[in-house]
mmCIF file of N, CA and C in Angstrom:
data_model
loop_
_atom_site.group_PDB
_atom_site.id
_atom_site.type_symbol
_atom_site.label_atom_id
_atom_site.label_comp_id
_atom_site.label_asym_id
_atom_site.label_seq_id
_atom_site.Cartn_x
_atom_site.Cartn_y
_atom_site.Cartn_z
ATOM 1 N N MET A 22 -1.779 -1.565 30.657
ATOM 2 C CA MET A 22 -0.642 -2.718 29.863
ATOM 3 C C MET A 22 -2.250 -3.003 29.101
ATOM 4 N N LEU A 23 -3.362 -2.873 29.271
ATOM 5 C CA LEU A 23 -4.534 -3.509 28.378
ATOM 6 C C LEU A 23 -4.484 -1.640 27.289
ATOM 7 N N LYS A 24 -4.308 -1.064 27.427
ATOM 8 C CA LYS A 24 -4.333 -0.124 26.315
ATOM 9 C C LYS A 24 -2.870 -0.064 26.140
ATOM 10 N N GLY A 25 -1.738 -0.165 26.356
ATOM 11 C CA GLY A 25 -1.261 -0.690 25.120
ATOM 12 C C GLY A 25 -1.110 -2.036 24.412
ATOM 13 N N LEU A 26 -1.731 -2.588 24.745
ATOM 14 C CA LEU A 26 -2.036 -3.583 23.744
ATOM 15 C C LEU A 26 -3.248 -3.674 22.845
ATOM 16 N N ILE A 27 -4.041 -2.652 23.127
ATOM 17 C CA ILE A 27 -4.652 -2.066 22.200
ATOM 18 C C ILE A 27 -4.328 -1.349 21.028
ATOM 19 N N VAL A 28 -3.616 -0.050 21.396
ATOM 20 C CA VAL A 28 -3.018 0.532 20.583
ATOM 21 C C VAL A 28 -1.750 -0.289 19.556
ATOM 22 N N ALA A 29 -0.988 -1.195 20.822
ATOM 23 C CA ALA A 29 -0.378 -2.061 19.452
ATOM 24 C C ALA A 29 -1.070 -2.694 18.284
ATOM 25 N N LEU A 30 -2.529 -3.462 18.638
ATOM 26 C CA LEU A 30 -3.024 -4.220 17.694
ATOM 27 C C LEU A 30 -3.827 -3.083 16.638
ATOM 28 N N ALA A 31 -4.037 -1.771 17.033
ATOM 29 C CA ALA A 31 -4.639 -0.807 16.257
ATOM 30 C C ALA A 31 -3.621 -0.517 15.315
ATOM 31 N N LEU A 32 -2.353 -0.538 15.768
ATOM 32 C CA LEU A 32 -1.130 0.026 14.763
ATOM 33 C C LEU A 32 -0.913 -1.439 13.937
ATOM 34 N N ALA A 33 -1.005 -2.361 14.563
ATOM 35 C CA ALA A 33 -0.918 -3.381 13.366
ATOM 36 C C ALA A 33 -1.626 -3.551 12.261
ATOM 37 N N ALA A 34 -2.909 -3.314 12.446
ATOM 38 C CA ALA A 34 -4.107 -3.439 11.560
ATOM 39 C C ALA A 34 -4.044 -2.405 10.716
ATOM 40 N N VAL A 35 -3.558 -1.008 11.163
ATOM 41 C CA VAL A 35 -3.233 0.165 10.184
ATOM 42 C C VAL A 35 -2.032 -0.420 9.467
ATOM 43 N N THR A 36 -1.408 -0.613 9.764
ATOM 44 C CA THR A 36 0.172 -1.158 8.630
ATOM 45 C C THR A 36 -0.351 -2.538 7.821
ATOM 46 N N ILE A 37 -0.676 -3.026 8.212
ATOM 47 C CA ILE A 37 -1.298 -4.066 7.525
ATOM 48 C C ILE A 37 -2.614 -3.823 6.260
ATOM 49 N N GLY A 38 -3.164 -2.892 6.803
ATOM 50 C CA GLY A 38 -3.817 -2.060 5.579
ATOM 51 C C GLY A 38 -3.421 -1.795 4.381
ATOM 52 N N GLU A 39 -2.536 -0.568 5.064
ATOM 53 C CA GLU A 39 -1.358 0.336 4.389
ATOM 54 C C GLU A 39 -0.628 -0.584 3.444
ATOM 55 N N ALA A 40 -0.191 -1.779 3.915
ATOM 56 C CA ALA A 40 0.732 -2.928 3.037
ATOM 57 C C ALA A 40 -0.188 -3.521 1.874
ATOM 58 N N LEU A 41 -1.312 -3.996 1.861
ATOM 59 C CA LEU A 41 -2.014 -4.702 1.328
ATOM 60 C C LEU A 41 -2.785 -2.640 0.075
ATOM 61 N N ALA A 42 -3.076 -1.950 0.246
ATOM 62 C CA ALA A 42 -3.489 -1.016 -0.468
ATOM 63 C C ALA A 42 -1.825 -0.895 -1.288
ATOM 64 N N VAL A 43 -1.053 -0.664 -0.813
ATOM 65 C CA VAL A 43 -0.024 -0.688 -1.192
ATOM 66 C C VAL A 43 0.268 -1.338 -2.137
ATOM 67 N N THR A 44 0.286 -2.956 -2.388
ATOM 68 C CA THR A 44 0.518 -4.101 -3.220
ATOM 69 C C THR A 44 -0.458 -3.618 -4.111
ATOM 70 N N ALA A 45 -1.722 -3.453 -3.969
ATOM 71 C CA ALA A 45 -2.937 -3.444 -4.899
ATOM 72 C C ALA A 45 -2.916 -2.261 -6.097
ATOM 73 N N ALA A 46 -1.813 -1.193 -5.586
ATOM 74 C CA ALA A 46 -1.642 -0.317 -6.191
ATOM 75 C C ALA A 46 -0.310 -0.431 -7.007
ATOM 76 N N ASP A 47 0.319 -1.090 -6.474
ATOM 77 C CA ASP A 47 1.520 -1.410 -7.074
ATOM 78 C C ASP A 47 1.649 -2.471 -8.015
ATOM 79 N N MET A 48 0.885 -2.989 -8.757
ATOM 80 C CA MET A 48 0.402 -4.075 -9.345
ATOM 81 C C MET A 48 0.566 -3.817 -10.895
ATOM 82 N N LYS A 49 1.371 -4.174 -11.811
ATOM 83 C CA LYS A 49 1.381 -4.163 -13.070
ATOM 84 C C LYS A 49 1.105 -5.516 -13.919
ATOM 85 N N PRO A 50 0.306 -5.088 -15.115
ATOM 86 C CA PRO A 50 -0.330 -6.119 -16.035
ATOM 87 C C PRO A 50 1.205 -7.248 -16.772
ATOM 88 N N ILE A 51 0.499 -8.288 -16.196
ATOM 89 C CA ILE A 51 1.043 -9.456 -17.108
ATOM 90 C C ILE A 51 0.517 -9.980 -18.159
ATOM 91 N N HIS A 52 -0.755 -9.763 -18.479
ATOM 92 C CA HIS A 52 -1.486 -9.625 -19.730
ATOM 93 C C HIS A 52 -2.870 -8.990 -19.615
ATOM 94 N N THR A 53 -3.641 -8.270 -20.635
ATOM 95 C CA THR A 53 -4.844 -8.003 -20.387
ATOM 96 C C THR A 53 -5.328 -8.604 -21.215
ATOM 97 N N GLN A 54 -6.602 -9.222 -22.093
ATOM 98 C CA GLN A 54 -7.564 -9.817 -22.567
ATOM 99 C C GLN A 54 -8.716 -9.488 -22.571
ATOM 100 N N GLN A 55 -9.008 -9.117 -23.514
ATOM 101 C CA GLN A 55 -10.595 -8.982 -23.841
ATOM 102 C C GLN A 55 -11.446 -9.961 -24.627
ATOM 103 N N THR A 56 -12.986 -10.055 -24.020
ATOM 104 C CA THR A 56 -13.608 -11.206 -24.528
ATOM 105 C C THR A 56 -14.616 -10.315 -24.975
ATOM 106 N N LYS A 57 -15.835 -10.586 -25.449
ATOM 107 C CA LYS A 57 -16.829 -9.805 -25.795
ATOM 108 C C LYS A 57 -17.105 -8.995 -25.061
ATOM 109 N N ASP A 58 -17.853 -9.437 -24.079
ATOM 110 C CA ASP A 58 -17.936 -7.691 -22.528
ATOM 111 C C ASP A 58 -17.280 -7.969 -21.558
ATOM 112 N N VAL A 59 -16.717 -8.873 -21.482
ATOM 113 C CA VAL A 59 -15.659 -8.638 -19.867
ATOM 114 C C VAL A 59 -13.885 -8.756 -20.305
ATOM 115 N N THR A 60 -13.335 -7.336 -19.444
ATOM 116 C CA THR A 60 -11.633 -7.905 -19.645
ATOM 117 C C THR A 60 -11.427 -8.483 -18.417
ATOM 118 N N VAL A 61 -10.551 -9.769 -18.789
ATOM 119 C CA VAL A 61 -9.303 -10.251 -17.623
ATOM 120 C C VAL A 61 -8.321 -9.484 -17.616
ATOM 121 N N THR A 62 -7.415 -9.219 -16.543
ATOM 122 C CA THR A 62 -6.241 -8.660 -16.638
ATOM 123 C C THR A 62 -5.687 -9.738 -15.339
ATOM 124 N N LEU A 63 -4.294 -10.052 -15.728
ATOM 125 C CA LEU A 63 -3.803 -10.840 -15.075
ATOM 126 C C LEU A 63 -2.321 -10.030 -14.558
ATOM 127 N N GLN A 64 -2.092 -9.698 -13.458
ATOM 128 C CA GLN A 64 -1.392 -8.963 -12.990
ATOM 129 C C GLN A 64 -0.462 -9.177 -11.483
ATOM 130 N N ASN A 65 1.156 -8.361 -11.403
ATOM 131 C CA ASN A 65 1.437 -8.975 -10.510
ATOM 132 C C ASN A 65 2.509 -7.731 -10.197
ATOM 133 N N GLU A 66 3.334 -7.479 -9.141
ATOM 134 C CA GLU A 66 4.251 -6.917 -8.807
ATOM 135 C C GLU A 66 5.350 -6.492 -9.488
ATOM 136 N N SER A 67 5.645 -7.597 -10.661
ATOM 137 C CA SER A 67 6.617 -7.294 -11.197
ATOM 138 C C SER A 67 6.353 -7.204 -12.569
ATOM 139 N N GLY A 68 5.052 -7.584 -12.812
ATOM 140 C CA GLY A 68 5.004 -7.654 -14.549
ATOM 141 C C GLY A 68 4.945 -8.780 -15.420
ATOM 142 N N GLN A 69 5.650 -9.985 -14.799
ATOM 143 C CA GLN A 69 6.062 -10.808 -15.265
ATOM 144 C C GLN A 69 5.946 -12.338 -14.340
ATOM 145 N N TRP A 70 5.617 -13.333 -14.900
ATOM 146 C CA TRP A 70 5.571 -14.874 -14.427
ATOM 147 C C TRP A 70 7.307 -15.199 -14.463
ATOM 148 N N LYS A 71 7.971 -15.694 -13.332
ATOM 149 C CA LYS A 71 9.008 -16.022 -13.241
ATOM 150 C C LYS A 71 9.157 -17.764 -12.628
ATOM 151 N N GLU A 72 10.324 -18.615 -12.992
ATOM 152 C CA GLU A 72 10.073 -19.791 -12.590
ATOM 153 C C GLU A 72 9.976 -19.628 -11.090
ATOM 154 N N GLY A 73 9.725 -20.661 -10.576
ATOM 155 C CA GLY A 73 9.264 -20.889 -9.237
ATOM 156 C C GLY A 73 7.831 -20.318 -8.510
ATOM 157 N N LYS A 74 8.215 -20.288 -7.549
ATOM 158 C CA LYS A 74 6.123 -19.555 -6.926
ATOM 159 C C LYS A 74 6.183 -18.583 -7.665
ATOM 160 N N ASN A 75 4.842 -18.194 -7.979
ATOM 161 C CA ASN A 75 4.168 -16.773 -8.365
ATOM 162 C C ASN A 75 2.910 -16.086 -7.567
ATOM 163 N N SER A 76 2.897 -15.153 -7.097
ATOM 164 C CA SER A 76 1.276 -14.186 -6.644
ATOM 165 C C SER A 76 1.361 -13.334 -7.816
ATOM 166 N N PHE A 77 0.030 -13.270 -7.689
ATOM 167 C CA PHE A 77 -1.063 -12.461 -8.848
ATOM 168 C C PHE A 77 -2.068 -12.068 -8.528
ATOM 169 N N VAL A 78 -2.760 -11.319 -8.882
ATOM 170 C CA VAL A 78 -3.986 -11.019 -9.175
ATOM 171 C C VAL A 78 -4.731 -11.166 -10.382
ATOM 172 N N LEU A 79 -5.959 -11.438 -10.258
ATOM 173 C CA LEU A 79 -6.897 -11.356 -11.616
ATOM 174 C C LEU A 79 -7.960 -10.896 -11.351
ATOM 175 N N GLU A 80 -8.576 -9.992 -12.333
ATOM 176 C CA GLU A 80 -9.559 -8.896 -12.081
ATOM 177 C C GLU A 80 -10.105 -9.039 -13.489
ATOM 178 N N PHE A 81 -11.419 -9.018 -13.058
ATOM 179 C CA PHE A 81 -12.516 -9.187 -14.248
ATOM 180 C C PHE A 81 -13.238 -7.600 -14.430
ATOM 181 N N THR A 82 -13.714 -7.007 -15.477
ATOM 182 C CA THR A 82 -14.330 -5.878 -15.435
ATOM 183 C C THR A 82 -14.996 -5.605 -17.128
ATOM 184 N N ALA A 83 -16.077 -4.948 -16.434
ATOM 185 C CA ALA A 83 -16.909 -4.569 -17.625
ATOM 186 C C ALA A 83 -15.992 -4.021 -18.801
ATOM 187 N N ALA A 84 -16.272 -4.433 -19.984
ATOM 188 C CA ALA A 84 -15.562 -3.823 -21.549
ATOM 189 C C ALA A 84 -15.927 -2.679 -21.725
ATOM 190 N N GLN A 85 -17.139 -2.162 -21.446
ATOM 191 C CA GLN A 85 -17.534 -0.970 -21.612
ATOM 192 C C GLN A 85 -17.203 -0.023 -20.361
ATOM 193 N N ASP A 86 -17.538 -0.073 -19.144
ATOM 194 C CA ASP A 86 -17.429 0.784 -18.481
ATOM 195 C C ASP A 86 -16.368 0.832 -16.884
ATOM 196 N N LYS A 87 -15.578 -0.705 -17.708
ATOM 197 C CA LYS A 87 -14.446 -0.879 -16.592
ATOM 198 C C LYS A 87 -14.914 -1.127 -14.738
ATOM 199 N N LYS A 88 -16.223 -1.451 -14.542
ATOM 200 C CA LYS A 88 -16.568 -1.415 -13.617
ATOM 201 C C LYS A 88 -15.948 -3.232 -13.043
ATOM 202 N N PRO A 89 -16.009 -3.583 -12.195
ATOM 203 C CA PRO A 89 -16.160 -4.848 -11.627
ATOM 204 C C PRO A 89 -17.127 -5.799 -12.122
ATOM 205 N N VAL A 90 -16.650 -6.973 -12.408
ATOM 206 C CA VAL A 90 -17.788 -7.959 -13.256
ATOM 207 C C VAL A 90 -17.561 -9.036 -11.801
ATOM 208 N N ASP A 91 -18.917 -9.427 -11.278
ATOM 209 C CA ASP A 91 -19.246 -10.621 -10.624
ATOM 210 C C ASP A 91 -19.210 -11.984 -11.181
ATOM 211 N N VAL A 92 -17.789 -12.496 -11.353
ATOM 212 C CA VAL A 92 -18.083 -13.653 -12.324
ATOM 213 C C VAL A 92 -18.294 -15.309 -11.584
ATOM 214 N N GLY A 93 -18.063 -14.666 -10.422
ATOM 215 C CA GLY A 93 -18.545 -16.167 -9.718
ATOM 216 C C GLY A 93 -17.347 -16.912 -9.435
ATOM 217 N N LYS A 94 -17.450 -18.436 -9.901
ATOM 218 C CA LYS A 94 -16.359 -19.555 -9.550
ATOM 219 C C LYS A 94 -15.668 -19.276 -10.774
ATOM 220 N N VAL A 95 -14.031 -18.834 -10.601
ATOM 221 C CA VAL A 95 -12.879 -19.217 -11.498
ATOM 222 C C VAL A 95 -11.777 -19.671 -11.395
ATOM 223 N N SER A 96 -11.537 -20.654 -12.308
ATOM 224 C CA SER A 96 -9.816 -21.536 -12.719
ATOM 225 C C SER A 96 -9.087 -20.630 -13.558
ATOM 226 N N LEU A 97 -7.898 -20.718 -12.659
ATOM 227 C CA LEU A 97 -6.775 -20.278 -14.392
ATOM 228 C C LEU A 97 -6.029 -21.534 -14.267
ATOM 229 N N SER A 98 -5.372 -22.043 -15.403
ATOM 230 C CA SER A 98 -4.657 -23.023 -15.746
ATOM 231 C C SER A 98 -3.826 -22.967 -16.754
ATOM 232 N N THR A 99 -2.686 -23.364 -16.782
ATOM 233 C CA THR A 99 -1.270 -23.420 -17.846
ATOM 234 C C THR A 99 -0.657 -24.676 -18.240
ATOM 235 N N SER A 100 -0.791 -24.681 -19.518
ATOM 236 C CA SER A 100 -0.057 -25.933 -20.171
ATOM 237 C C SER A 100 1.374 -25.380 -21.029
ATOM 238 N N MET A 101 2.054 -26.060 -21.161
ATOM 239 C CA MET A 101 3.339 -25.739 -22.358
ATOM 240 C C MET A 101 3.702 -27.146 -22.895
ATOM 241 N N GLY A 102 3.269 -26.844 -24.229
ATOM 242 C CA GLY A 102 3.539 -27.760 -25.204
ATOM 243 C C GLY A 102 4.649 -28.602 -25.439
ATOM 244 N N MET A 103 5.609 -29.515 -25.267
ATOM 245 C CA MET A 103 6.361 -30.101 -25.212
ATOM 246 C C MET A 103 7.058 -31.490 -26.361
ATOM 247 N N PRO A 104 7.933 -31.279 -27.579
ATOM 248 C CA PRO A 104 7.844 -32.224 -28.685
ATOM 249 C C PRO A 104 8.274 -33.378 -28.002
ATOM 250 N N GLY A 105 7.153 -34.773 -28.447
ATOM 251 C CA GLY A 105 7.022 -36.027 -27.584
ATOM 252 C C GLY A 105 7.213 -36.320 -26.412
ATOM 253 N N MET A 106 6.287 -35.176 -25.677
ATOM 254 C CA MET A 106 6.069 -35.565 -24.590
ATOM 255 C C MET A 106 4.346 -35.046 -24.444
ATOM 256 N N ALA A 107 3.652 -35.325 -23.485
ATOM 257 C CA ALA A 107 2.843 -34.789 -23.016
ATOM 258 C C ALA A 107 3.219 -33.089 -22.637
ATOM 259 N N PRO A 108 1.390 -32.182 -22.555
ATOM 260 C CA PRO A 108 2.274 -31.159 -22.290
ATOM 261 C C PRO A 108 2.489 -30.644 -20.485
ATOM 262 N N MET A 109 3.095 -29.950 -19.958
ATOM 263 C CA MET A 109 3.553 -29.646 -18.869
ATOM 264 C C MET A 109 2.068 -28.975 -18.182
ATOM 265 N N VAL A 110 1.436 -29.061 -16.953
ATOM 266 C CA VAL A 110 0.020 -28.672 -16.932
ATOM 267 C C VAL A 110 0.265 -27.948 -15.423
ATOM 268 N N ALA A 111 -0.387 -26.543 -15.536
ATOM 269 C CA ALA A 111 -0.114 -26.476 -13.411
ATOM 270 C C ALA A 111 -1.432 -25.464 -13.594
ATOM 271 N N GLY A 112 -1.958 -25.416 -12.262
ATOM 272 C CA GLY A 112 -3.424 -25.018 -11.748
ATOM 273 C C GLY A 112 -2.645 -24.048 -11.089
ATOM 274 N N ALA A 113 -3.651 -23.004 -10.869
ATOM 275 C CA ALA A 113 -3.291 -22.058 -9.886
ATOM 276 C C ALA A 113 -4.612 -21.847 -8.757
ATOM 277 N N THR A 114 -4.059 -21.759 -7.510
ATOM 278 C CA THR A 114 -5.189 -21.464 -6.511
ATOM 279 C C THR A 114 -5.284 -20.162 -6.232
ATOM 280 N N LEU A 115 -7.202 -19.866 -6.705
ATOM 281 C CA LEU A 115 -7.470 -18.829 -6.451
ATOM 282 C C LEU A 115 -8.258 -18.144 -5.305
ATOM 283 N N THR A 116 -8.207 -17.413 -4.383
ATOM 284 C CA THR A 116 -9.185 -16.969 -3.346
ATOM 285 C C THR A 116 -9.827 -15.669 -3.805
ATOM 286 N N PRO A 117 -11.352 -15.455 -3.645
ATOM 287 C CA PRO A 117 -11.762 -14.150 -3.947
ATOM 288 C C PRO A 117 -11.358 -13.231 -3.338
ATOM 289 N N ASP A 118 -11.094 -11.799 -3.504
ATOM 290 C CA ASP A 118 -10.802 -10.698 -2.749
ATOM 291 C C ASP A 118 -11.155 -9.438 -3.495
ATOM 292 N N GLY A 119 -12.575 -9.134 -3.287
ATOM 293 C CA GLY A 119 -13.455 -8.326 -3.191
ATOM 294 C C GLY A 119 -14.119 -8.224 -5.029
ATOM 295 N N PRO A 120 -15.278 -8.063 -5.493
ATOM 296 C CA PRO A 120 -16.021 -8.026 -6.767
ATOM 297 C C PRO A 120 -14.755 -8.389 -7.966
ATOM 298 N N GLY A 121 -15.449 -9.309 -8.348
ATOM 299 C CA GLY A 121 -14.646 -9.261 -9.681
ATOM 300 C C GLY A 121 -12.537 -9.084 -9.573
ATOM 301 N N ARG A 122 -11.956 -9.574 -8.493
ATOM 302 C CA ARG A 122 -10.826 -9.411 -7.893
ATOM 303 C C ARG A 122 -10.787 -10.992 -7.374
ATOM 304 N N TYR A 123 -9.420 -11.751 -7.943
ATOM 305 C CA TYR A 123 -9.207 -13.200 -7.133
ATOM 306 C C TYR A 123 -7.356 -12.784 -7.163
ATOM 307 N N ARG A 124 -6.769 -13.345 -5.881
ATOM 308 C CA ARG A 124 -5.819 -13.198 -5.893
ATOM 309 C C ARG A 124 -5.112 -14.813 -6.040
ATOM 310 N N GLY A 125 -4.186 -14.985 -6.592
ATOM 311 C CA GLY A 125 -3.714 -16.299 -7.090
ATOM 312 C C GLY A 125 -2.436 -16.756 -6.633
ATOM 313 N N THR A 126 -1.877 -18.004 -6.262
ATOM 314 C CA THR A 126 -0.832 -18.361 -6.684
ATOM 315 C C THR A 126 -0.619 -19.575 -7.443
ATOM 316 N N ILE A 127 0.539 -19.759 -8.169
ATOM 317 C CA ILE A 127 1.268 -20.869 -9.433
ATOM 318 C C ILE A 127 2.409 -21.061 -9.494
ATOM 319 N N GLU A 128 3.143 -22.267 -9.487
ATOM 320 C CA GLU A 128 4.325 -22.424 -9.743
ATOM 321 C C GLU A 128 4.911 -23.262 -10.825
ATOM 322 N N PHE A 129 5.742 -22.518 -11.226
ATOM 323 C CA PHE A 129 6.676 -23.150 -12.725
ATOM 324 C C PHE A 129 7.535 -23.473 -12.357
ATOM 325 N N PRO A 130 8.128 -24.994 -12.908
ATOM 326 C CA PRO A 130 9.699 -25.638 -12.509
ATOM 327 C C PRO A 130 10.653 -25.240 -13.571
ATOM 328 N N ASP A 131 10.205 -24.597 -14.989
ATOM 329 C CA ASP A 131 10.811 -24.071 -15.627
ATOM 330 C C ASP A 131 10.651 -23.026 -16.269
ATOM 331 N N ARG A 132 11.135 -21.886 -17.225
ATOM 332 C CA ARG A 132 10.918 -21.432 -17.981
ATOM 333 C C ARG A 132 10.107 -21.780 -19.407
ATOM 334 N N GLY A 133 9.899 -20.559 -20.046
ATOM 335 C CA GLY A 133 9.005 -20.760 -21.137
ATOM 336 C C GLY A 133 7.704 -20.419 -21.004
ATOM 337 N N ALA A 134 7.294 -20.117 -22.756
ATOM 338 C CA ALA A 134 5.926 -19.892 -23.130
ATOM 339 C C ALA A 134 4.726 -20.791 -22.576
ATOM 340 N N ARG A 135 3.655 -20.092 -22.064
ATOM 341 C CA ARG A 135 2.441 -21.048 -21.079
ATOM 342 C C ARG A 135 1.093 -20.346 -21.683
ATOM 343 N N GLN A 136 0.242 -21.097 -22.361
ATOM 344 C CA GLN A 136 -1.154 -21.307 -22.456
ATOM 345 C C GLN A 136 -2.112 -21.114 -21.020
ATOM 346 N N VAL A 137 -2.460 -19.894 -21.267
ATOM 347 C CA VAL A 137 -3.002 -19.568 -20.117
ATOM 348 C C VAL A 137 -4.767 -19.694 -20.467
ATOM 349 N N THR A 138 -5.377 -20.504 -19.557
ATOM 350 C CA THR A 138 -6.985 -20.478 -20.054
ATOM 351 C C THR A 138 -7.453 -20.249 -18.337
ATOM 352 N N VAL A 139 -8.297 -19.362 -19.030
ATOM 353 C CA VAL A 139 -9.352 -18.653 -17.677
ATOM 354 C C VAL A 139 -10.825 -19.253 -17.895
ATOM 355 N N THR A 140 -11.422 -19.436 -16.682
ATOM 356 C CA THR A 140 -12.912 -19.928 -16.973
ATOM 357 C C THR A 140 -13.747 -19.011 -15.951
ATOM 358 N N TRP A 141 -14.989 -18.753 -15.811
ATOM 359 C CA TRP A 141 -15.480 -18.435 -14.833
ATOM 360 C C TRP A 141 -17.127 -18.669 -15.311
ATOM 361 N N ASP A 142 -17.606 -18.714 -14.247
ATOM 362 C CA ASP A 142 -19.576 -19.046 -13.930
ATOM 363 C C ASP A 142 -19.883 -18.497 -12.986
ATOM 364 N N GLY A 143 -20.727 -16.990 -13.128
ATOM 365 C CA GLY A 143 -21.271 -16.543 -12.360
ATOM 366 C C GLY A 143 -22.594 -15.830 -12.132
ATOM 367 N N PRO A 144 -22.834 -15.015 -11.430
ATOM 368 C CA PRO A 144 -24.482 -14.406 -11.757
ATOM 369 C C PRO A 144 -24.047 -13.403 -13.051
ATOM 370 N N ASP A 145 -23.478 -13.356 -13.540
ATOM 371 C CA ASP A 145 -23.308 -12.638 -14.753
ATOM 372 C C ASP A 145 -22.717 -12.905 -15.798
ATOM 373 N N GLY A 146 -22.818 -14.363 -16.164
ATOM 374 C CA GLY A 146 -22.577 -15.313 -17.067
ATOM 375 C C GLY A 146 -21.231 -16.037 -17.014
ATOM 376 N N LYS A 147 -21.554 -16.878 -18.069
ATOM 377 C CA LYS A 147 -20.066 -18.017 -17.877
ATOM 378 C C LYS A 147 -19.143 -17.567 -19.012
ATOM 379 N N GLY A 148 -17.764 -17.852 -19.402
ATOM 380 C CA GLY A 148 -17.142 -17.673 -20.161
ATOM 381 C C GLY A 148 -15.639 -18.202 -19.966
ATOM 382 N N SER A 149 -14.703 -17.968 -20.817
ATOM 383 C CA SER A 149 -13.524 -18.603 -20.996
ATOM 384 C C SER A 149 -12.698 -17.518 -21.712
ATOM 385 N N THR A 150 -11.282 -17.754 -21.619
ATOM 386 C CA THR A 150 -10.390 -17.326 -22.560
ATOM 387 C C THR A 150 -9.075 -18.110 -22.555
ATOM 388 N N LYS A 151 -8.042 -17.660 -23.734
ATOM 389 C CA LYS A 151 -6.615 -18.360 -23.568
ATOM 390 C C LYS A 151 -5.880 -17.427 -24.089
ATOM 391 N N PHE A 152 -4.890 -17.475 -23.633
ATOM 392 C CA PHE A 152 -3.852 -16.180 -23.888
ATOM 393 C C PHE A 152 -2.582 -16.987 -23.979
ATOM 394 N N SER A 153 -1.599 -16.695 -24.190
ATOM 395 C CA SER A 153 -0.033 -17.079 -23.903
ATOM 396 C C SER A 153 0.768 -16.007 -22.835
ATOM 397 N N VAL A 154 1.314 -16.640 -22.029
ATOM 398 C CA VAL A 154 2.579 -15.732 -21.415
ATOM 399 C C VAL A 154 3.991 -16.674 -20.858
ATOM 400 N N PRO A 155 4.816 -15.727 -21.337
ATOM 401 C CA PRO A 155 6.130 -16.202 -20.730
ATOM 402 C C PRO A 155 6.497 -16.207 -19.250
ATOM 403 N N VAL A 156 7.080 -17.382 -19.102
ATOM 404 C CA VAL A 156 7.557 -17.696 -18.136
ATOM 405 C C VAL A 156 9.432 -17.116 -17.949
ATOM 406 N N ARG A 157 10.111 -16.268 -17.622
ATOM 407 C CA ARG A 157 10.850 -15.955 -17.436
ATOM 408 C C ARG A 157 12.050 -16.534 -16.247
#
């Protein structure tokens, strides 16, 4: 009985590990933004954001050698300007997932172009970048 439980748990761990590896390998870029010394890559499985809840990965790499950069505390927010109204703002929930890598979720109530702002503050310095991403 105990051996069966151990085998089942081991198989579950391997299956989860493979699923995470496949997820990481299947990521498609939504947008890549170069700052002076850091490349910020926003990506997910489909290569685009959609209306509703979205999962994504945010990666920071050195512009020269493409190695992960420890950027410490990171935030990602979006805004969408609407004529005659205050901009619609959405913030992402981010969780560290290894050096220079963050998993995130964000939700959009509708489609349209979003202005994305990414900021970071860590051991390798602080910085920010802005870019536009469509929500389809």
